[in-house]
Short mmCIF file of C-alpha atoms in Angstrom, two decimals:
data_model
loop_
_atom_site.label_atom_id
_atom_site.label_comp_id
_atom_site.label_asym_id
_atom_site.label_seq_id
_atom_site.Cartn_x
_atom_site.Cartn_y
_atom_site.Cartn_z
CA UNK A 1 -37.30 12.17 -18.89
CA UNK A 2 -39.49 12.87 -21.91
CA UNK A 3 -38.88 11.31 -25.31
CA UNK A 4 -37.73 14.62 -26.87
CA UNK A 5 -35.16 15.13 -24.13
CA UNK A 6 -33.76 11.64 -24.54
CA UNK A 7 -33.46 12.14 -28.28
CA UNK A 8 -31.68 15.45 -27.72
CA UNK A 9 -29.16 13.73 -25.53
CA UNK A 10 -28.50 11.19 -28.21
CA UNK A 11 -28.09 13.70 -30.99
CA UNK A 12 -25.79 15.84 -28.83
CA UNK A 13 -23.56 13.02 -27.71
CA UNK A 14 -20.43 14.43 -29.46
CA UNK A 15 -20.67 17.50 -27.22
CA UNK A 16 -21.30 15.80 -23.90
CA UNK A 17 -17.74 14.73 -23.28
CA UNK A 18 -15.60 17.11 -21.27
CA UNK A 19 -12.03 16.86 -20.08
CA UNK A 20 -11.75 15.05 -16.78
CA UNK A 21 -9.58 16.56 -14.08
CA UNK A 22 -6.05 15.31 -13.82
CA UNK A 23 -5.21 12.72 -11.22
CA UNK A 24 -8.17 10.44 -11.73
CA UNK A 25 -7.60 6.76 -10.97
CA UNK A 26 -6.40 4.53 -13.76
CA UNK A 27 -6.11 0.94 -14.70
CA UNK A 28 -9.24 -1.05 -13.98
CA UNK A 29 -9.69 -4.61 -15.08
CA UNK A 30 -7.82 -7.88 -15.46
CA UNK A 31 -4.27 -8.25 -16.70
CA UNK A 32 -2.96 -8.27 -20.19
CA UNK A 33 -5.01 -5.41 -21.58
CA UNK A 34 -7.76 -7.71 -22.82
CA UNK A 35 -11.13 -6.02 -23.02
CA UNK A 36 -13.75 -8.03 -21.21
CA UNK A 37 -17.03 -7.40 -19.48
CA UNK A 38 -19.37 -6.36 -22.31
CA UNK A 39 -21.46 -8.39 -24.68
CA UNK A 40 -19.57 -8.64 -27.97
CA UNK A 41 -22.02 -6.40 -29.76
CA UNK A 42 -21.42 -3.61 -27.25
CA UNK A 43 -17.62 -3.71 -27.04
CA UNK A 44 -16.16 -0.27 -27.86
CA UNK A 45 -13.18 0.00 -30.18
CA UNK A 46 -10.66 2.76 -30.71
CA UNK A 47 -8.44 3.66 -33.59
CA UNK A 48 -4.66 3.64 -33.17
CA UNK A 49 -3.30 6.83 -31.68
CA UNK A 50 -0.18 8.69 -32.75
CA UNK A 51 3.02 7.00 -31.61
CA UNK A 52 3.76 9.89 -29.23
CA UNK A 53 0.94 9.00 -26.85
CA UNK A 54 1.93 5.37 -26.45
CA UNK A 55 3.77 4.87 -23.18
CA UNK A 56 7.27 3.52 -23.76
CA UNK A 57 7.36 -0.23 -23.54
CA UNK A 58 3.76 -0.58 -22.38
CA UNK A 59 1.64 -0.58 -25.50
CA UNK A 60 0.25 -4.03 -26.38
CA UNK A 61 -0.64 -4.99 -29.96
CA UNK A 62 -3.13 -2.91 -31.90
CA UNK A 63 -6.80 -3.64 -31.29
CA UNK A 64 -8.99 -5.11 -34.03
CA UNK A 65 -9.77 -2.45 -36.59
CA UNK A 66 -13.22 -3.82 -37.44
CA UNK A 67 -15.95 -1.57 -36.02
CA UNK A 68 -18.36 -3.30 -33.71
CA UNK A 69 -21.98 -2.13 -33.48
CA UNK A 70 -23.19 -0.74 -30.17
CA UNK A 71 -26.13 -3.11 -29.81
CA UNK A 72 -28.05 -1.83 -32.81
CA UNK A 73 -27.05 1.81 -32.54
CA UNK A 74 -27.77 4.42 -29.90
CA UNK A 75 -31.53 4.31 -29.95
CA UNK A 76 -31.84 3.11 -26.35
CA UNK A 77 -28.74 4.65 -24.85
CA UNK A 78 -27.64 7.94 -23.35
CA UNK A 79 -23.89 8.47 -23.23
CA UNK A 80 -22.13 10.85 -20.88
CA UNK A 81 -18.50 11.77 -20.28
CA UNK A 82 -16.94 12.47 -16.94
CA UNK A 83 -14.36 11.40 -14.41
CA UNK A 84 -14.69 7.69 -13.87
CA UNK A 85 -11.95 5.14 -13.23
CA UNK A 86 -10.87 3.17 -16.27
CA UNK A 87 -8.40 0.77 -17.80
CA UNK A 88 -6.21 0.41 -20.81
CA UNK A 89 -7.60 -0.50 -24.17
CA UNK A 90 -5.86 -3.64 -25.33
CA UNK A 91 -4.11 -1.68 -28.03
CA UNK A 92 -2.52 1.63 -28.85
CA UNK A 93 -3.24 4.71 -26.82
CA UNK A 94 -6.38 6.75 -27.55
CA UNK A 95 -7.45 8.69 -24.50
CA UNK A 96 -11.17 8.65 -23.86
CA UNK A 97 -12.73 10.52 -21.00
CA UNK A 98 -14.80 8.28 -18.82
CA UNK A 99 -17.87 6.80 -20.42
CA UNK A 100 -21.09 6.11 -18.63
CA UNK A 101 -23.96 4.22 -20.22
CA UNK A 102 -27.49 4.84 -18.98
CA UNK A 103 -30.17 2.36 -19.92
CA UNK A 104 -33.55 3.77 -20.86
CA UNK A 105 -36.73 2.85 -22.68
CA UNK A 106 -38.81 4.56 -25.32
CA UNK A 107 -42.01 3.00 -24.10
CA UNK A 108 -43.26 5.71 -21.77
CA UNK A 109 -43.19 9.37 -20.87
CA UNK A 110 -40.62 8.84 -18.10
CA UNK A 111 -37.53 6.64 -18.20
CA UNK A 112 -35.39 4.99 -15.56
CA UNK A 113 -31.73 5.94 -15.71
CA UNK A 114 -29.74 3.03 -14.35
CA UNK A 115 -25.98 3.02 -14.48
CA UNK A 116 -24.82 -0.08 -16.31
CA UNK A 117 -21.73 -1.38 -14.49
CA UNK A 118 -20.76 -3.74 -17.32
CA UNK A 119 -20.05 -0.82 -19.65
CA UNK A 120 -16.41 0.13 -20.06
CA UNK A 121 -14.93 3.29 -18.61
CA UNK A 122 -11.71 5.18 -19.36
CA UNK A 123 -8.83 6.90 -17.63
CA UNK A 124 -8.75 10.30 -19.30
CA UNK A 125 -10.70 13.05 -21.00
CA UNK A 126 -12.95 12.47 -24.02
CA UNK A 127 -12.54 15.50 -26.24
CA UNK A 128 -14.35 14.36 -29.36
CA UNK A 129 -16.80 11.71 -30.51
CA UNK A 130 -18.21 10.70 -33.87
CA UNK A 131 -20.75 8.18 -35.09
CA UNK A 132 -20.24 6.05 -38.14
CA UNK A 133 -22.56 6.71 -41.09
CA UNK A 134 -24.77 3.77 -40.15
CA UNK A 135 -24.94 4.88 -36.53
CA UNK A 136 -23.55 1.56 -35.35
CA UNK A 137 -20.08 2.58 -34.17
CA UNK A 138 -19.04 5.35 -31.84
CA UNK A 139 -15.50 6.67 -32.30
CA UNK A 140 -13.87 8.38 -29.34
CA UNK A 141 -10.85 10.62 -29.17
CA UNK A 142 -9.12 12.45 -26.37
CA UNK A 143 -6.28 12.10 -23.91
CA UNK A 144 -7.02 8.63 -22.56
CA UNK A 145 -4.73 5.62 -22.84
CA UNK A 146 -6.94 2.93 -21.33
CA UNK A 147 -10.46 1.65 -21.84
CA UNK A 148 -11.99 -1.24 -19.96
CA UNK A 149 -14.33 -2.55 -17.30
CA UNK A 150 -14.62 -0.94 -13.88
CA UNK A 151 -13.17 -3.82 -11.90
CA UNK A 152 -12.09 -1.92 -8.83
CA UNK A 153 -8.88 -1.18 -6.94
CA UNK A 154 -7.69 -4.47 -5.49
CA UNK A 155 -5.69 -7.19 -7.20
CA UNK A 156 -4.06 -10.52 -6.46
CA UNK A 157 -1.04 -11.21 -8.66
CA UNK A 158 1.02 -14.35 -8.99
CA UNK A 159 4.13 -14.29 -6.84
CA UNK A 160 6.00 -16.04 -9.66
CA UNK A 161 4.93 -14.07 -12.71
CA UNK A 162 3.23 -10.94 -11.38
CA UNK A 163 0.18 -11.75 -13.51
CA UNK A 164 -3.25 -10.89 -12.14
CA UNK A 165 -5.01 -13.83 -10.53
CA UNK A 166 -8.62 -13.73 -9.31
CA UNK A 167 -8.89 -10.33 -7.70
CA UNK A 168 -9.26 -9.07 -4.18
CA UNK A 169 -12.11 -6.70 -3.37
CA UNK A 170 -12.01 -3.03 -4.30
CA UNK A 171 -10.60 -0.75 -1.59
CA UNK A 172 -11.64 2.88 -2.07
CA UNK A 173 -9.12 4.68 0.11
CA UNK A 174 -5.70 4.53 1.75
CA UNK A 175 -4.59 1.30 3.41
CA UNK A 176 -2.17 2.13 6.20
CA UNK A 177 -1.63 -1.26 7.81
CA UNK A 178 -2.16 -4.94 7.11
CA UNK A 179 -1.69 -8.10 9.15
CA UNK A 180 -1.87 -11.72 7.97
CA UNK A 181 -4.68 -13.77 9.52
CA UNK A 182 -2.60 -16.95 9.56
CA UNK A 183 -4.83 -18.67 7.01
CA UNK A 184 -3.76 -16.94 3.80
CA UNK A 185 -6.01 -13.92 4.24
CA UNK A 186 -5.31 -10.59 5.88
CA UNK A 187 -6.80 -7.82 7.97
CA UNK A 188 -6.47 -4.29 6.66
CA UNK A 189 -6.82 -0.89 8.28
CA UNK A 190 -6.62 2.64 6.98
CA UNK A 191 -8.83 5.43 5.67
CA UNK A 192 -11.16 3.53 3.30
CA UNK A 193 -14.94 3.32 3.60
CA UNK A 194 -15.82 0.52 1.18
CA UNK A 195 -14.26 -2.78 0.19
CA UNK A 196 -15.70 -4.66 -2.75
CA UNK A 197 -18.49 -2.10 -2.99
CA UNK A 198 -19.57 -3.04 0.54
CA UNK A 199 -19.36 -0.57 3.41
CA UNK A 200 -16.28 -1.26 5.49
CA UNK A 201 -15.23 1.75 7.50
CA UNK A 202 -11.45 1.65 7.91
CA UNK A 203 -11.30 -2.03 8.92
CA UNK A 204 -11.85 -5.17 6.89
CA UNK A 205 -10.94 -8.83 6.62
CA UNK A 206 -10.07 -10.27 3.22
CA UNK A 207 -10.21 -14.06 3.09
CA UNK A 208 -7.62 -16.35 1.49
CA UNK A 209 -9.77 -16.71 -1.64
CA UNK A 210 -9.75 -12.93 -2.15
CA UNK A 211 -13.31 -12.36 -1.03
CA UNK A 212 -14.48 -9.97 1.64
CA UNK A 213 -15.36 -11.56 4.96
CA UNK A 214 -19.08 -10.79 5.13
CA UNK A 215 -19.27 -11.32 8.87
CA UNK A 216 -16.29 -9.24 9.98
CA UNK A 217 -17.30 -5.57 10.08
CA UNK A 218 -16.14 -3.61 13.15
CA UNK A 219 -16.37 -0.16 11.47
CA UNK A 220 -14.03 2.46 12.95
CA UNK A 221 -14.98 6.13 12.74
CA UNK A 222 -11.47 7.37 11.92
CA UNK A 223 -8.09 6.26 10.64
CA UNK A 224 -6.56 2.91 11.64
CA UNK A 225 -2.74 3.06 11.85
CA UNK A 226 -1.71 -0.23 13.41
CA UNK A 227 -2.84 -3.86 13.61
CA UNK A 228 -1.49 -6.79 15.58
CA UNK A 229 -2.99 -10.30 15.61
CA UNK A 230 -2.51 -12.66 18.54
CA UNK A 231 -4.49 -15.56 20.03
CA UNK A 232 -7.69 -15.05 18.08
CA UNK A 233 -7.72 -11.31 18.74
CA UNK A 234 -7.03 -8.40 16.38
CA UNK A 235 -5.64 -5.39 18.24
CA UNK A 236 -6.26 -2.06 16.52
CA UNK A 237 -4.67 1.34 17.00
CA UNK A 238 -5.34 4.64 15.28
CA UNK A 239 -7.20 7.94 15.42
CA UNK A 240 -10.69 6.55 15.98
CA UNK A 241 -13.05 6.98 18.95
CA UNK A 242 -15.73 4.48 17.90
CA UNK A 243 -15.36 0.87 16.75
CA UNK A 244 -18.23 -1.54 16.17
CA UNK A 245 -20.68 1.02 17.53
CA UNK A 246 -18.81 1.10 20.84
CA UNK A 247 -16.73 3.90 22.29
CA UNK A 248 -13.11 2.88 21.96
CA UNK A 249 -10.65 5.73 22.10
CA UNK A 250 -7.70 5.13 19.77
CA UNK A 251 -7.21 1.45 20.68
CA UNK A 252 -9.45 -1.62 20.65
CA UNK A 253 -9.49 -5.41 20.56
CA UNK A 254 -11.67 -7.34 18.10
CA UNK A 255 -12.61 -10.97 17.78
CA UNK A 256 -10.56 -12.29 14.85
CA UNK A 257 -13.46 -14.45 13.63
CA UNK A 258 -16.49 -12.21 14.14
CA UNK A 259 -15.11 -8.69 14.47
CA UNK A 260 -17.01 -8.24 17.73
CA UNK A 261 -15.53 -5.61 20.02
CA UNK A 262 -14.03 -6.98 23.20
CA UNK A 263 -16.12 -5.95 26.17
CA UNK A 264 -13.15 -6.13 28.52
CA UNK A 265 -10.27 -4.58 26.58
CA UNK A 266 -10.86 -0.82 26.70
CA UNK A 267 -7.74 1.16 27.68
CA UNK A 268 -9.15 4.45 26.29
CA UNK A 269 -6.12 6.49 25.21
CA UNK A 270 -6.33 10.26 24.88
CA UNK A 271 -4.58 10.51 21.51
CA UNK A 272 -3.47 8.60 18.45
CA UNK A 273 -1.89 5.15 18.65
CA UNK A 274 0.71 4.63 15.92
CA UNK A 275 2.39 1.30 16.71
CA UNK A 276 1.44 -2.01 18.34
CA UNK A 277 3.32 -5.19 19.19
CA UNK A 278 2.03 -8.14 21.24
CA UNK A 279 4.09 -10.55 23.33
CA UNK A 280 3.40 -12.75 26.34
CA UNK A 281 -0.10 -11.53 27.08
CA UNK A 282 0.92 -7.88 26.86
CA UNK A 283 0.07 -5.31 24.20
CA UNK A 284 2.77 -2.68 23.79
CA UNK A 285 1.57 0.57 22.24
CA UNK A 286 3.36 3.63 20.93
CA UNK A 287 2.00 6.91 19.65
CA UNK A 288 1.00 10.46 20.55
CA UNK A 289 -1.03 9.63 23.68
CA UNK A 290 -0.21 10.78 27.21
CA UNK A 291 -3.13 9.34 29.23
CA UNK A 292 -5.20 6.17 29.47
CA UNK A 293 -8.40 5.31 31.33
CA UNK A 294 -8.83 6.86 34.77
CA UNK A 295 -6.22 9.48 33.91
CA UNK A 296 -3.33 7.08 34.17
CA UNK A 297 -0.31 8.85 32.74
CA UNK A 298 1.54 7.01 29.98
CA UNK A 299 3.52 9.29 27.71
CA UNK A 300 3.92 7.97 24.17
CA UNK A 301 4.56 4.33 25.16
CA UNK A 302 2.60 1.87 27.29
CA UNK A 303 2.00 -1.77 28.15
CA UNK A 304 -1.56 -3.08 28.43
CA UNK A 305 -2.98 -6.36 29.65
CA UNK A 306 -3.98 -8.18 26.46
CA UNK A 307 -7.26 -9.40 28.01
CA UNK A 308 -8.48 -6.58 30.22
CA UNK A 309 -6.72 -3.62 28.63
CA UNK A 310 -5.60 -2.52 32.07
CA UNK A 311 -2.50 -0.36 32.08
CA UNK A 312 0.34 -2.28 33.64
CA UNK A 313 3.04 -0.84 35.85
CA UNK A 314 5.43 -0.81 32.86
CA UNK A 315 6.09 2.87 32.28
CA UNK A 316 9.27 3.84 30.45
CA UNK A 317 7.53 6.86 28.98
CA UNK A 318 7.15 8.75 32.26
CA UNK A 319 9.81 11.19 31.15
CA UNK A 320 9.44 10.80 27.39
CA UNK A 321 9.55 14.11 25.56
CA UNK A 322 8.20 13.14 22.14
CA UNK A 323 6.30 10.54 20.18
CA UNK A 324 7.04 6.87 19.54
CA UNK A 325 6.49 5.75 15.95
CA UNK A 326 7.84 2.20 15.86
CA UNK A 327 8.11 -0.77 18.20
CA UNK A 328 9.83 -4.15 18.04
CA UNK A 329 10.19 -7.00 20.52
CA UNK A 330 13.07 -9.42 20.85
CA UNK A 331 14.66 -11.36 23.70
CA UNK A 332 12.66 -9.74 26.46
CA UNK A 333 13.47 -6.25 25.21
CA UNK A 334 11.07 -3.72 23.71
CA UNK A 335 12.86 -1.54 21.18
CA UNK A 336 11.34 1.85 20.36
CA UNK A 337 12.02 4.44 17.71
CA UNK A 338 10.61 7.91 17.33
CA UNK A 339 11.29 11.59 17.82
CA UNK A 340 12.17 11.44 21.51
CA UNK A 341 15.48 12.48 23.02
CA UNK A 342 14.56 11.53 26.60
CA UNK A 343 12.67 8.37 27.58
CA UNK A 344 12.75 5.87 30.42
CA UNK A 345 14.30 8.48 32.67
CA UNK A 346 17.36 8.55 30.46
CA UNK A 347 18.69 10.54 27.56
CA UNK A 348 17.98 8.37 24.53
CA UNK A 349 18.21 9.99 21.13
CA UNK A 350 15.61 8.43 18.84
CA UNK A 351 16.34 4.83 19.85
CA UNK A 352 15.90 3.01 23.11
CA UNK A 353 15.48 -0.44 24.60
CA UNK A 354 13.35 -1.29 27.62
CA UNK A 355 13.12 -4.35 29.83
CA UNK A 356 9.79 -5.95 28.89
CA UNK A 357 9.04 -6.76 32.54
CA UNK A 358 10.14 -3.65 34.41
CA UNK A 359 10.10 -0.95 31.75
CA UNK A 360 13.52 0.21 32.82
CA UNK A 361 15.76 1.54 30.12
CA UNK A 362 18.40 -0.98 29.23
CA UNK A 363 22.01 -0.02 28.57
CA UNK A 364 21.04 0.00 24.88
CA UNK A 365 21.83 3.61 24.01
CA UNK A 366 22.93 4.05 20.40
CA UNK A 367 22.50 7.84 20.44
CA UNK A 368 21.67 8.28 16.77
CA UNK A 369 22.59 11.65 15.32
CA UNK A 370 19.64 11.70 12.94
CA UNK A 371 16.36 10.06 12.14
CA UNK A 372 16.08 6.28 12.35
CA UNK A 373 13.75 4.87 9.70
CA UNK A 374 14.18 1.11 10.01
CA UNK A 375 14.99 -1.58 12.57
CA UNK A 376 15.62 -5.29 12.23
CA UNK A 377 16.67 -7.55 15.10
CA UNK A 378 18.52 -10.83 14.56
CA UNK A 379 20.93 -12.92 16.62
CA UNK A 380 21.66 -10.37 19.32
CA UNK A 381 22.21 -7.57 16.82
CA UNK A 382 19.96 -4.61 16.05
CA UNK A 383 20.40 -3.42 12.47
CA UNK A 384 19.51 0.23 12.00
CA UNK A 385 18.89 2.36 8.92
CA UNK A 386 18.10 6.04 8.59
CA UNK A 387 19.62 9.46 8.07
CA UNK A 388 22.21 9.47 10.86
CA UNK A 389 25.96 9.86 10.41
CA UNK A 390 26.90 8.54 13.82
CA UNK A 391 25.34 5.92 16.08
CA UNK A 392 26.57 3.58 18.78
CA UNK A 393 29.53 5.83 19.49
CA UNK A 394 30.96 5.48 16.00
CA UNK A 395 30.74 7.22 12.67
CA UNK A 396 28.18 5.19 10.79
CA UNK A 397 26.66 6.64 7.68
CA UNK A 398 22.98 5.75 7.52
CA UNK A 399 23.32 2.05 8.30
CA UNK A 400 24.76 0.25 11.30
CA UNK A 401 24.73 -2.87 13.43
CA UNK A 402 24.37 -2.39 17.16
CA UNK A 403 24.89 -4.71 20.07
CA UNK A 404 21.34 -5.52 21.19
CA UNK A 405 22.34 -5.24 24.85
CA UNK A 406 24.53 -2.14 24.91
CA UNK A 407 23.71 -0.31 21.69
CA UNK A 408 27.43 -0.08 20.88
CA UNK A 409 28.24 -0.15 17.20
CA UNK A 410 29.83 -3.35 16.00
CA UNK A 411 32.63 -3.31 13.41
CA UNK A 412 29.92 -3.89 10.77
CA UNK A 413 30.07 -0.71 8.69
CA UNK A 414 28.72 -0.79 5.13
CA UNK A 415 28.64 3.03 4.88
CA UNK A 416 25.74 4.08 2.65
CA UNK A 417 26.04 7.41 0.86
CA UNK A 418 22.39 8.39 1.32
CA UNK A 419 19.30 7.58 3.34
CA UNK A 420 18.33 4.01 4.22
CA UNK A 421 14.57 3.53 4.46
CA UNK A 422 14.14 -0.21 4.90
CA UNK A 423 15.88 -3.30 6.23
CA UNK A 424 15.23 -7.02 6.21
CA UNK A 425 17.34 -9.92 7.54
CA UNK A 426 17.24 -13.43 6.11
CA UNK A 427 19.71 -16.31 5.93
CA UNK A 428 22.71 -14.40 7.18
CA UNK A 429 22.13 -11.50 4.81
CA UNK A 430 20.94 -7.97 5.57
CA UNK A 431 19.00 -6.41 2.71
CA UNK A 432 18.87 -2.62 2.63
CA UNK A 433 16.77 -0.28 0.53
CA UNK A 434 16.92 3.49 0.27
CA UNK A 435 18.09 6.46 -1.73
CA UNK A 436 21.78 5.48 -1.76
CA UNK A 437 23.94 4.81 -4.82
CA UNK A 438 26.96 3.41 -3.00
CA UNK A 439 27.31 0.95 -0.11
CA UNK A 440 30.50 -0.61 1.17
CA UNK A 441 32.55 1.33 -1.34
CA UNK A 442 30.73 -0.31 -4.23
CA UNK A 443 28.06 1.00 -6.53
CA UNK A 444 24.70 -0.26 -5.34
CA UNK A 445 21.77 1.71 -6.67
CA UNK A 446 18.97 1.89 -4.06
CA UNK A 447 19.16 -1.78 -3.07
CA UNK A 448 21.97 -3.87 -1.60
CA UNK A 449 22.67 -7.12 0.23
CA UNK A 450 25.27 -7.22 2.97
CA UNK A 451 26.84 -10.09 4.83
CA UNK A 452 25.27 -10.00 8.29
CA UNK A 453 28.57 -10.85 9.95
CA UNK A 454 31.10 -8.79 8.03
CA UNK A 455 29.06 -6.10 6.31
CA UNK A 456 30.70 -7.00 3.02
CA UNK A 457 28.64 -6.26 -0.04
CA UNK A 458 27.46 -9.48 -1.69
CA UNK A 459 27.21 -10.00 -5.47
CA UNK A 460 23.51 -9.18 -5.16
CA UNK A 461 23.25 -6.09 -7.36
CA UNK A 462 19.85 -5.27 -8.83
CA UNK A 463 20.92 -1.64 -9.42
CA UNK A 464 17.54 -0.01 -8.93
CA UNK A 465 17.21 3.01 -11.24
CA UNK A 466 19.64 5.88 -11.63
CA UNK A 467 17.29 8.82 -11.20
CA UNK A 468 16.14 10.40 -7.95
CA UNK A 469 14.36 7.29 -6.72
CA UNK A 470 14.60 4.96 -3.76
CA UNK A 471 13.71 1.57 -2.31
CA UNK A 472 11.44 2.05 0.69
CA UNK A 473 10.26 -1.50 1.47
CA UNK A 474 11.70 -5.02 1.40
CA UNK A 475 10.51 -8.56 2.00
CA UNK A 476 12.36 -11.85 1.62
CA UNK A 477 10.76 -15.23 0.94
CA UNK A 478 11.86 -18.48 -0.69
CA UNK A 479 15.18 -17.23 -2.00
CA UNK A 480 13.57 -14.13 -3.53
CA UNK A 481 13.97 -10.51 -2.42
CA UNK A 482 10.96 -8.32 -3.11
CA UNK A 483 11.61 -4.58 -3.28
CA UNK A 484 9.22 -1.66 -3.42
CA UNK A 485 9.83 2.05 -3.75
CA UNK A 486 9.86 4.87 -6.28
CA UNK A 487 12.35 3.38 -8.78
CA UNK A 488 11.54 2.74 -12.45
CA UNK A 489 14.52 0.70 -13.65
CA UNK A 490 16.80 -2.01 -12.32
CA UNK A 491 20.01 -3.64 -13.52
CA UNK A 492 21.42 -0.19 -14.22
CA UNK A 493 18.96 1.25 -16.68
CA UNK A 494 18.55 -1.80 -18.87
CA UNK A 495 15.41 -3.32 -17.34
CA UNK A 496 12.18 -1.48 -16.60
CA UNK A 497 10.65 -2.32 -13.24
CA UNK A 498 8.23 0.33 -12.08
CA UNK A 499 8.33 0.62 -8.28
CA UNK A 500 8.07 -3.10 -7.53
CA UNK A 501 10.47 -5.89 -8.45
CA UNK A 502 11.90 -9.20 -7.27
CA UNK A 503 15.45 -10.50 -7.40
CA UNK A 504 17.31 -13.72 -6.83
CA UNK A 505 18.51 -13.46 -3.23
CA UNK A 506 22.01 -14.68 -4.08
CA UNK A 507 22.81 -13.14 -7.43
CA UNK A 508 20.57 -10.08 -7.42
CA UNK A 509 19.41 -11.02 -10.89
CA UNK A 510 16.00 -9.55 -11.58
CA UNK A 511 13.22 -12.12 -12.08
CA UNK A 512 10.42 -12.01 -14.65
CA UNK A 513 7.93 -10.95 -11.95
CA UNK A 514 6.81 -7.49 -13.04
CA UNK A 515 3.61 -6.00 -11.49
CA UNK A 516 4.42 -2.55 -12.99
CA UNK A 517 3.02 -0.15 -10.40
CA UNK A 518 2.27 3.51 -11.17
CA UNK A 519 3.38 5.10 -7.89
CA UNK A 520 5.49 4.50 -4.80
CA UNK A 521 5.30 1.20 -2.92
CA UNK A 522 5.96 1.85 0.77
CA UNK A 523 5.13 -1.47 2.48
CA UNK A 524 5.54 -5.16 1.63
CA UNK A 525 4.68 -8.44 3.32
CA UNK A 526 4.81 -12.03 2.06
CA UNK A 527 2.49 -14.76 3.36
CA UNK A 528 1.28 -18.04 1.91
CA UNK A 529 2.74 -17.46 -1.56
CA UNK A 530 1.16 -14.01 -1.82
CA UNK A 531 3.01 -10.68 -1.84
CA UNK A 532 0.98 -7.89 -0.26
CA UNK A 533 1.93 -4.35 -1.26
CA UNK A 534 0.78 -1.00 0.08
CA UNK A 535 1.66 2.53 -0.95
CA UNK A 536 0.56 5.50 -3.02
CA UNK A 537 -0.17 3.65 -6.26
CA UNK A 538 -3.56 3.52 -7.97
CA UNK A 539 -2.82 1.07 -10.78
CA UNK A 540 -0.79 -2.08 -11.43
CA UNK A 541 0.02 -4.11 -14.53
CA UNK A 542 1.27 -1.06 -16.38
CA UNK A 543 -1.83 0.95 -15.41
CA UNK A 544 -4.14 -1.64 -16.91
CA UNK A 545 -5.68 -2.52 -13.57
CA UNK A 546 -6.82 -0.12 -10.84
CA UNK A 547 -5.58 -1.07 -7.40
CA UNK A 548 -5.88 1.87 -5.04
CA UNK A 549 -3.00 1.73 -2.59
CA UNK A 550 -3.28 -2.00 -1.81
CA UNK A 551 -2.59 -5.02 -3.98
CA UNK A 552 -1.93 -8.71 -3.49
CA UNK A 553 0.36 -10.53 -5.91
#
């Protein structure tokens, strides 16, 4: 670039900022709204915005009003507006379109243009800019509410307080599945292509300290839907056909330490694998497939040798007429849920149990009248949640307990008035989340706890929102129930908890833990004092920190 062109850019800076498209990611940076990441002399400031643009309950104290010089003015800088991820200014809302700072030099006829990652970015459009009379301060106005460093889309938050701890690496796309590594870290799979700015195609290993495992890089060429870890091996299912540079159709086995592709485990399915469970040296798989290697027919469900990948004789899917979406293993029985109405040579509407050795359909035949969304097995009982109104031969509205052997409904009958999406069992209590507002004849908004023996509603009553929202994921650990979903308030409408909250397992009293997520949380897991959350969100901490679809708390 010539000197005149650079100078033109600088003079025209008020006109370079254009509205960014809606839907851009928000909330980059550490917790608390503090602005960090720039030398003090380069820290941008913004004036207080009108009260109407401050999000209710989220605006921290006003920022310092004293202008701060931009490193001696704009003589060496070119500023541009655009759509870049950003975070909240530690004060009142002033929307700024994304800012990008390009470093240059006036010493020659051509100038390098290097993006400076330490410069803050924003989460909305910049519509106007103005320089102070001395040229030292740039004022920005627009539709943004956050300004801050580009810290990425992964976060680790305290399980106790919800505050951001040292972060996990940035994930740039959907995370569909995660599995603990047994050492405080976790494996993730999905549709992403980078983690922490490093290429990781759809598979990655995040260590217990929140760093990316530099050695583990299998690289799948398409979506990963399912992960299962067993005996130093990570089993992977999805829509891919290549992993680690090797042809592996829809299912593969990876070394848990190195990520190397197993040279022996290669079942080669002909379509997507959606669910995996491992037990006793056998990998059970469910999905959309109908064939494995050497044209061996296995319709929607199969058992594979965990070492060789060879298809075993276990074949309940020979007559299956639709896909399997979920699998669970308990007491020598493989439980399956999906869209099928025939499987294992028997009529089985959406739920079935199979002998883990023979593959024969067990007498377990609940015959659900509608979709089944959740399963939890405990003490010889299969707890079921969904959209059905009858199951196990009895009228059961959306939640039921079934004899694990026969599938017959037990007397346990909480009777939810709308869909149940998630279930968890702990300490003699069944926790249920969904779209319901009444369970067991008592008002329970989206989240309830039920006695596992009687079905009686316990005093646990977080009362999650009153609008059209739901709880879609649950996890229980250390006397605390973690809930994720699309809700925005708990305890009736008195306490704001955006889509993620925790409650005392006995009383239902909401805790102070408040990650404040900006979109639906659909999956939760707790391991080693860390709560892992997945869903459709892009920011946490009240949109102050970008965390695209995966966060650790």
